[in-house]
């Protein structure tokens, strides 16, 4: 699912789709496709809407990532489930996976599919226990894992569950029998409530893997830093330098890990306190100080400047 507008991540998503926002110098969607490839899920279709050419031009047919990637262009948004129904012919007659293309995760898709098959459910929803339920749609499940209901960003005092919906699903083709007869259809608002109404068994898979929906600027920053410290198993792009192992930029006072993208430049008398991500073409001026921050492609910290716990960008350079 790559058609959303990514409004909560603005201004990063004014000119590019959220799946193309870089995490550790790779688009989020590229990390997701690499995850699919690692689990031998090589036939993939992505629905596109917001700046579709940006995704298509960067990823092409997916062969660079070891997958066969095709696209479904939506002139008008069809909703999370409507976009899936629109590619029903591609999905065939067996169970299939649906994933958001704009979350950062290393979830074990093999374990998710195995539980789905063992349980014989029509749908299995990947979930993750979260400390702050007020930021997420949560799933209420019984001791047997069967879904009993949902709450959307509940007040912690009223929450019936701490299981966040990761928007990673394994579904049987019979799921389409419970889609309403309208153009725009949403899983959480339309399809899953219909399953509950008809008493159709479906359940949760509780994952202990890393998951970050990258739904806000603070979460985006944290996701980048988590990659550098090894909290999530994804592949960064660029040279990863770790001061603790003696690998540091020449002439730079460095602590922690720094990811240096292609063409990034660092001036004299600079201090970098990692985790720090330097995007492609980023510049840190002489005498500057950067701590636990992300410099997007083309971003610049001026000479003697200070950047701490922040995201620096350059308009028009996000995909440069």
Short mmCIF file of C-alpha atoms in Angstrom, two decimals:
data_model
loop_
_atom_site.label_atom_id
_atom_site.label_comp_id
_atom_site.label_asym_id
_atom_site.label_seq_id
_atom_site.Cartn_x
_atom_site.Cartn_y
_atom_site.Cartn_z
CA UNK A 1 0.00 0.00 0.00
CA UNK A 2 1.89 3.05 -1.29
CA UNK A 3 -0.85 5.47 -2.34
CA UNK A 4 -1.32 7.58 0.80
CA UNK A 5 -0.58 11.29 1.12
CA UNK A 6 1.57 11.08 4.26
CA UNK A 7 0.07 14.27 5.68
CA UNK A 8 1.37 13.71 9.21
CA UNK A 9 4.95 13.72 7.91
CA UNK A 10 4.73 17.10 6.24
CA UNK A 11 6.70 19.12 5.22
CA UNK A 12 8.79 16.11 4.15
CA UNK A 13 5.92 14.79 2.03
CA UNK A 14 4.82 17.95 0.25
CA UNK A 15 6.73 17.01 -2.90
CA UNK A 16 7.36 13.27 -2.56
CA UNK A 17 5.26 10.32 -1.40
CA UNK A 18 5.88 9.08 2.13
CA UNK A 19 7.22 5.68 0.95
CA UNK A 20 10.08 7.56 -0.73
CA UNK A 21 11.16 9.48 2.38
CA UNK A 22 14.66 8.20 3.20
CA UNK A 23 15.43 6.28 6.37
CA UNK A 24 19.16 5.66 6.78
CA UNK A 25 19.59 7.01 3.25
CA UNK A 26 17.19 4.53 1.62
CA UNK A 27 13.50 5.14 0.87
CA UNK A 28 11.24 3.51 3.45
CA UNK A 29 9.56 1.49 0.71
CA UNK A 30 12.92 0.08 -0.38
CA UNK A 31 13.41 -1.33 3.11
CA UNK A 32 9.94 -2.96 2.90
CA UNK A 33 10.65 -4.49 -0.51
CA UNK A 34 13.98 -5.83 0.76
CA UNK A 35 12.08 -7.44 3.66
CA UNK A 36 9.73 -9.13 1.19
CA UNK A 37 12.67 -10.37 -0.86
CA UNK A 38 14.32 -11.86 2.25
CA UNK A 39 11.14 -13.87 2.87
CA UNK A 40 10.93 -15.07 -0.75
CA UNK A 41 7.83 -12.99 -1.42
CA UNK A 42 9.03 -11.95 -4.81
CA UNK A 43 5.82 -11.09 -6.68
CA UNK A 44 4.72 -7.65 -5.52
CA UNK A 45 2.25 -5.03 -6.71
CA UNK A 46 2.11 -1.49 -5.31
CA UNK A 47 -0.77 0.93 -5.57
CA UNK A 48 0.31 4.49 -6.35
CA UNK A 49 -1.36 7.89 -6.23
CA UNK A 50 0.73 10.73 -4.73
CA UNK A 51 3.66 11.53 -7.07
CA UNK A 52 3.54 8.00 -8.55
CA UNK A 53 6.34 8.69 -11.01
CA UNK A 54 8.77 9.24 -8.13
CA UNK A 55 8.25 5.68 -6.90
CA UNK A 56 8.13 4.13 -10.35
CA UNK A 57 11.29 5.85 -11.56
CA UNK A 58 13.30 4.91 -8.47
CA UNK A 59 12.22 1.28 -8.07
CA UNK A 60 11.47 0.28 -11.65
CA UNK A 61 10.57 -3.39 -12.01
CA UNK A 62 12.12 -4.26 -8.64
CA UNK A 63 14.82 -6.49 -10.10
CA UNK A 64 17.55 -4.51 -8.33
CA UNK A 65 16.01 -5.66 -5.04
CA UNK A 66 15.38 -9.22 -6.15
CA UNK A 67 11.62 -8.95 -6.68
CA UNK A 68 9.15 -8.67 -9.54
CA UNK A 69 7.40 -5.35 -8.96
CA UNK A 70 4.37 -4.04 -10.81
CA UNK A 71 2.06 -1.10 -10.17
CA UNK A 72 -1.57 -0.10 -9.90
CA UNK A 73 -2.17 3.62 -10.46
CA UNK A 74 -5.15 5.14 -8.66
CA UNK A 75 -6.39 8.39 -10.16
CA UNK A 76 -8.72 8.66 -7.17
CA UNK A 77 -7.82 7.09 -3.84
CA UNK A 78 -9.67 3.83 -3.26
CA UNK A 79 -8.86 3.35 0.43
CA UNK A 80 -6.62 0.75 2.04
CA UNK A 81 -8.91 -2.14 1.14
CA UNK A 82 -10.26 -0.67 -2.08
CA UNK A 83 -6.73 -0.51 -3.46
CA UNK A 84 -6.30 -4.21 -2.69
CA UNK A 85 -9.61 -5.13 -4.31
CA UNK A 86 -8.51 -3.20 -7.38
CA UNK A 87 -5.65 -5.70 -7.91
CA UNK A 88 -7.66 -8.79 -7.04
CA UNK A 89 -6.82 -10.52 -10.31
CA UNK A 90 -3.08 -10.16 -9.57
CA UNK A 91 -3.48 -11.76 -6.13
CA UNK A 92 -4.77 -15.10 -7.39
CA UNK A 93 -6.57 -17.84 -5.45
CA UNK A 94 -4.28 -18.34 -2.46
CA UNK A 95 -3.56 -16.34 0.68
CA UNK A 96 -1.59 -13.13 0.18
CA UNK A 97 0.14 -10.44 2.24
CA UNK A 98 -0.80 -6.78 2.43
CA UNK A 99 1.72 -4.32 3.87
CA UNK A 100 1.98 -0.59 4.29
CA UNK A 101 4.93 0.64 2.23
CA UNK A 102 5.71 3.47 4.62
CA UNK A 103 6.56 1.75 7.93
CA UNK A 104 9.97 0.69 9.23
CA UNK A 105 10.07 -2.92 10.40
CA UNK A 106 12.01 -6.18 10.39
CA UNK A 107 8.98 -8.30 11.26
CA UNK A 108 9.29 -12.04 10.58
CA UNK A 109 6.82 -12.46 7.74
CA UNK A 110 7.43 -16.20 7.68
CA UNK A 111 6.23 -16.55 11.27
CA UNK A 112 3.19 -14.41 10.47
CA UNK A 113 2.21 -16.58 7.50
CA UNK A 114 2.83 -19.80 9.46
CA UNK A 115 0.48 -18.73 12.26
CA UNK A 116 -2.13 -17.71 9.70
CA UNK A 117 -2.05 -21.16 8.11
CA UNK A 118 -2.09 -23.00 11.42
CA UNK A 119 -5.07 -21.05 12.72
CA UNK A 120 -7.10 -21.26 9.52
CA UNK A 121 -8.33 -17.68 9.89
CA UNK A 122 -9.66 -15.63 6.99
CA UNK A 123 -7.34 -12.80 8.08
CA UNK A 124 -4.35 -12.49 10.40
CA UNK A 125 -3.27 -9.04 11.57
CA UNK A 126 0.30 -8.39 12.69
CA UNK A 127 0.29 -6.43 15.94
CA UNK A 128 2.89 -4.96 18.26
CA UNK A 129 2.61 -4.12 21.96
CA UNK A 130 3.09 -0.36 22.42
CA UNK A 131 3.49 1.74 25.57
CA UNK A 132 1.34 4.64 24.32
CA UNK A 133 -1.88 3.39 22.75
CA UNK A 134 -3.19 6.93 22.18
CA UNK A 135 -1.03 7.16 19.03
CA UNK A 136 -2.37 4.06 17.29
CA UNK A 137 -5.34 2.03 16.21
CA UNK A 138 -5.39 -0.90 18.63
CA UNK A 139 -6.77 -4.41 18.26
CA UNK A 140 -8.70 -6.10 21.07
CA UNK A 141 -8.15 -9.87 21.03
CA UNK A 142 -9.11 -12.78 23.26
CA UNK A 143 -6.72 -15.21 24.91
CA UNK A 144 -6.99 -17.40 21.80
CA UNK A 145 -5.86 -14.52 19.58
CA UNK A 146 -9.24 -14.07 17.90
CA UNK A 147 -10.12 -10.44 17.21
CA UNK A 148 -12.96 -9.11 19.36
CA UNK A 149 -12.89 -5.42 18.45
CA UNK A 150 -10.93 -2.28 17.73
CA UNK A 151 -10.21 1.09 19.32
CA UNK A 152 -8.85 4.09 17.44
CA UNK A 153 -6.21 5.99 19.43
CA UNK A 154 -7.92 5.36 22.77
CA UNK A 155 -7.25 7.27 25.94
CA UNK A 156 -4.88 5.05 27.96
CA UNK A 157 -7.40 4.91 30.83
CA UNK A 158 -10.03 3.51 28.44
CA UNK A 159 -7.82 1.24 26.33
CA UNK A 160 -8.84 -2.42 26.23
CA UNK A 161 -5.61 -3.49 24.58
CA UNK A 162 -2.01 -2.45 23.98
CA UNK A 163 -1.77 -4.17 20.59
CA UNK A 164 -1.15 -1.69 17.79
CA UNK A 165 -2.30 -2.61 14.31
CA UNK A 166 0.87 -2.77 12.19
CA UNK A 167 -1.11 -2.72 8.90
CA UNK A 168 0.57 -5.96 7.88
CA UNK A 169 -2.03 -8.59 7.02
CA UNK A 170 -2.25 -12.12 5.65
CA UNK A 171 -5.60 -12.58 3.93
CA UNK A 172 -7.56 -15.33 2.22
CA UNK A 173 -9.31 -14.54 -1.09
CA UNK A 174 -12.66 -15.07 0.68
CA UNK A 175 -12.07 -11.73 2.41
CA UNK A 176 -13.46 -10.00 -0.67
CA UNK A 177 -16.90 -11.46 0.11
CA UNK A 178 -17.09 -9.00 3.01
CA UNK A 179 -16.22 -5.85 1.11
CA UNK A 180 -19.05 -3.32 0.87
CA UNK A 181 -20.36 -2.33 -2.54
CA UNK A 182 -18.75 1.09 -2.71
CA UNK A 183 -15.67 2.55 -4.40
CA UNK A 184 -13.58 3.61 -1.41
CA UNK A 185 -13.13 0.82 1.16
CA UNK A 186 -11.03 0.77 4.32
CA UNK A 187 -9.90 -2.35 6.20
CA UNK A 188 -10.31 -0.85 9.67
CA UNK A 189 -13.56 1.01 8.98
CA UNK A 190 -15.34 -1.39 6.63
CA UNK A 191 -13.90 -4.87 6.15
CA UNK A 192 -12.84 -5.91 9.66
CA UNK A 193 -16.09 -4.63 11.23
CA UNK A 194 -17.98 -6.69 8.63
CA UNK A 195 -16.09 -9.80 9.72
CA UNK A 196 -17.04 -9.11 13.33
CA UNK A 197 -20.68 -8.52 12.36
CA UNK A 198 -20.85 -11.86 10.53
CA UNK A 199 -18.94 -13.70 13.30
CA UNK A 200 -16.15 -14.69 10.90
CA UNK A 201 -13.04 -15.81 12.84
CA UNK A 202 -9.92 -13.73 12.30
CA UNK A 203 -7.03 -13.05 14.61
CA UNK A 204 -3.78 -11.41 15.58
CA UNK A 205 -0.14 -12.32 15.36
CA UNK A 206 1.74 -10.62 18.19
CA UNK A 207 5.20 -9.72 16.90
CA UNK A 208 8.24 -8.95 19.04
CA UNK A 209 10.10 -7.40 16.11
CA UNK A 210 10.87 -3.72 15.59
CA UNK A 211 8.01 -1.67 14.13
CA UNK A 212 7.73 2.08 13.65
CA UNK A 213 4.91 3.50 11.53
CA UNK A 214 6.98 6.64 10.90
CA UNK A 215 3.77 8.56 11.46
CA UNK A 216 5.30 11.78 12.77
CA UNK A 217 8.51 13.77 12.55
CA UNK A 218 9.74 12.57 15.97
CA UNK A 219 9.07 8.95 14.95
CA UNK A 220 10.86 9.55 11.66
CA UNK A 221 13.91 10.89 13.46
CA UNK A 222 13.86 8.01 15.93
CA UNK A 223 13.60 5.46 13.13
CA UNK A 224 16.75 6.78 11.50
CA UNK A 225 18.66 6.70 14.77
CA UNK A 226 17.38 3.20 15.54
CA UNK A 227 18.81 1.88 12.27
CA UNK A 228 22.26 3.22 13.15
CA UNK A 229 22.35 1.67 16.62
CA UNK A 230 21.14 -1.69 15.29
CA UNK A 231 17.67 -1.69 16.86
CA UNK A 232 16.13 -2.72 13.53
CA UNK A 233 17.58 -5.10 10.96
CA UNK A 234 17.59 -3.09 7.74
CA UNK A 235 20.39 -2.11 5.39
CA UNK A 236 21.51 1.55 5.39
CA UNK A 237 23.02 3.22 2.34
CA UNK A 238 26.41 4.88 2.64
CA UNK A 239 29.45 4.39 4.83
CA UNK A 240 28.65 3.57 8.45
CA UNK A 241 31.43 4.76 10.75
CA UNK A 242 31.57 3.74 14.41
CA UNK A 243 33.88 5.74 16.65
CA UNK A 244 33.94 2.92 19.21
CA UNK A 245 35.70 0.68 16.70
CA UNK A 246 38.10 3.42 15.65
CA UNK A 247 36.27 4.19 12.41
CA UNK A 248 35.70 7.93 12.18
CA UNK A 249 35.86 10.69 9.61
CA UNK A 250 39.30 12.22 9.20
CA UNK A 251 39.73 15.47 11.08
CA UNK A 252 36.38 15.12 12.85
CA UNK A 253 35.73 14.70 16.54
CA UNK A 254 33.22 11.88 16.60
CA UNK A 255 31.34 9.76 19.10
CA UNK A 256 28.88 7.01 18.30
CA UNK A 257 27.88 6.01 14.79
CA UNK A 258 27.68 8.26 11.73
CA UNK A 259 26.21 7.23 8.39
CA UNK A 260 27.81 9.14 5.53
CA UNK A 261 25.84 9.28 2.29
CA UNK A 262 27.30 9.66 -1.18
CA UNK A 263 28.92 13.06 -1.73
CA UNK A 264 28.39 14.26 1.85
CA UNK A 265 31.07 16.71 3.03
CA UNK A 266 32.26 17.64 6.50
CA UNK A 267 34.45 20.68 7.22
CA UNK A 268 37.31 21.15 9.66
CA UNK A 269 36.90 21.25 13.43
CA UNK A 270 33.49 19.56 13.28
CA UNK A 271 32.05 17.47 16.12
CA UNK A 272 29.55 14.70 15.37
CA UNK A 273 27.86 12.93 18.27
CA UNK A 274 26.04 9.94 16.87
CA UNK A 275 23.78 8.54 15.85
CA UNK A 276 23.96 10.99 12.95
CA UNK A 277 22.76 10.47 9.36
CA UNK A 278 24.39 12.53 6.61
CA UNK A 279 22.30 12.27 3.45
CA UNK A 280 23.72 12.37 -0.05
CA UNK A 281 25.28 15.72 -0.79
CA UNK A 282 24.78 16.98 2.77
CA UNK A 283 27.28 19.53 4.08
CA UNK A 284 28.45 20.20 7.62
CA UNK A 285 30.35 23.48 7.73
CA UNK A 286 33.62 24.07 9.56
CA UNK A 287 33.31 24.29 13.32
CA UNK A 288 29.73 22.99 13.38
CA UNK A 289 28.31 20.63 15.99
CA UNK A 290 25.75 17.90 15.16
CA UNK A 291 24.18 15.52 17.67
CA UNK A 292 21.61 12.73 17.17
CA UNK A 293 20.22 14.26 14.00
CA UNK A 294 19.39 13.55 10.37
CA UNK A 295 20.62 15.65 7.46
CA UNK A 296 18.46 14.91 4.45
CA UNK A 297 19.92 14.96 0.91
CA UNK A 298 21.44 18.34 0.15
CA UNK A 299 20.93 19.71 3.66
CA UNK A 300 23.54 22.04 5.11
CA UNK A 301 24.60 22.96 8.62
CA UNK A 302 26.42 26.30 8.30
CA UNK A 303 29.89 26.94 9.64
CA UNK A 304 29.86 27.12 13.45
CA UNK A 305 26.21 25.95 13.37
CA UNK A 306 24.51 23.65 15.85
CA UNK A 307 22.01 20.87 15.14
CA UNK A 308 20.79 18.65 17.97
CA UNK A 309 17.95 16.11 17.97
CA UNK A 310 16.61 17.50 14.71
CA UNK A 311 16.00 16.97 11.00
CA UNK A 312 17.67 19.30 8.50
CA UNK A 313 16.48 19.43 4.92
CA UNK A 314 16.85 21.24 1.64
CA UNK A 315 13.75 22.00 -0.39
CA UNK A 316 13.76 20.11 -3.68
CA UNK A 317 16.63 17.78 -2.74
CA UNK A 318 14.81 14.94 -1.01
CA UNK A 319 15.14 12.64 -4.00
CA UNK A 320 18.26 14.20 -5.44
#
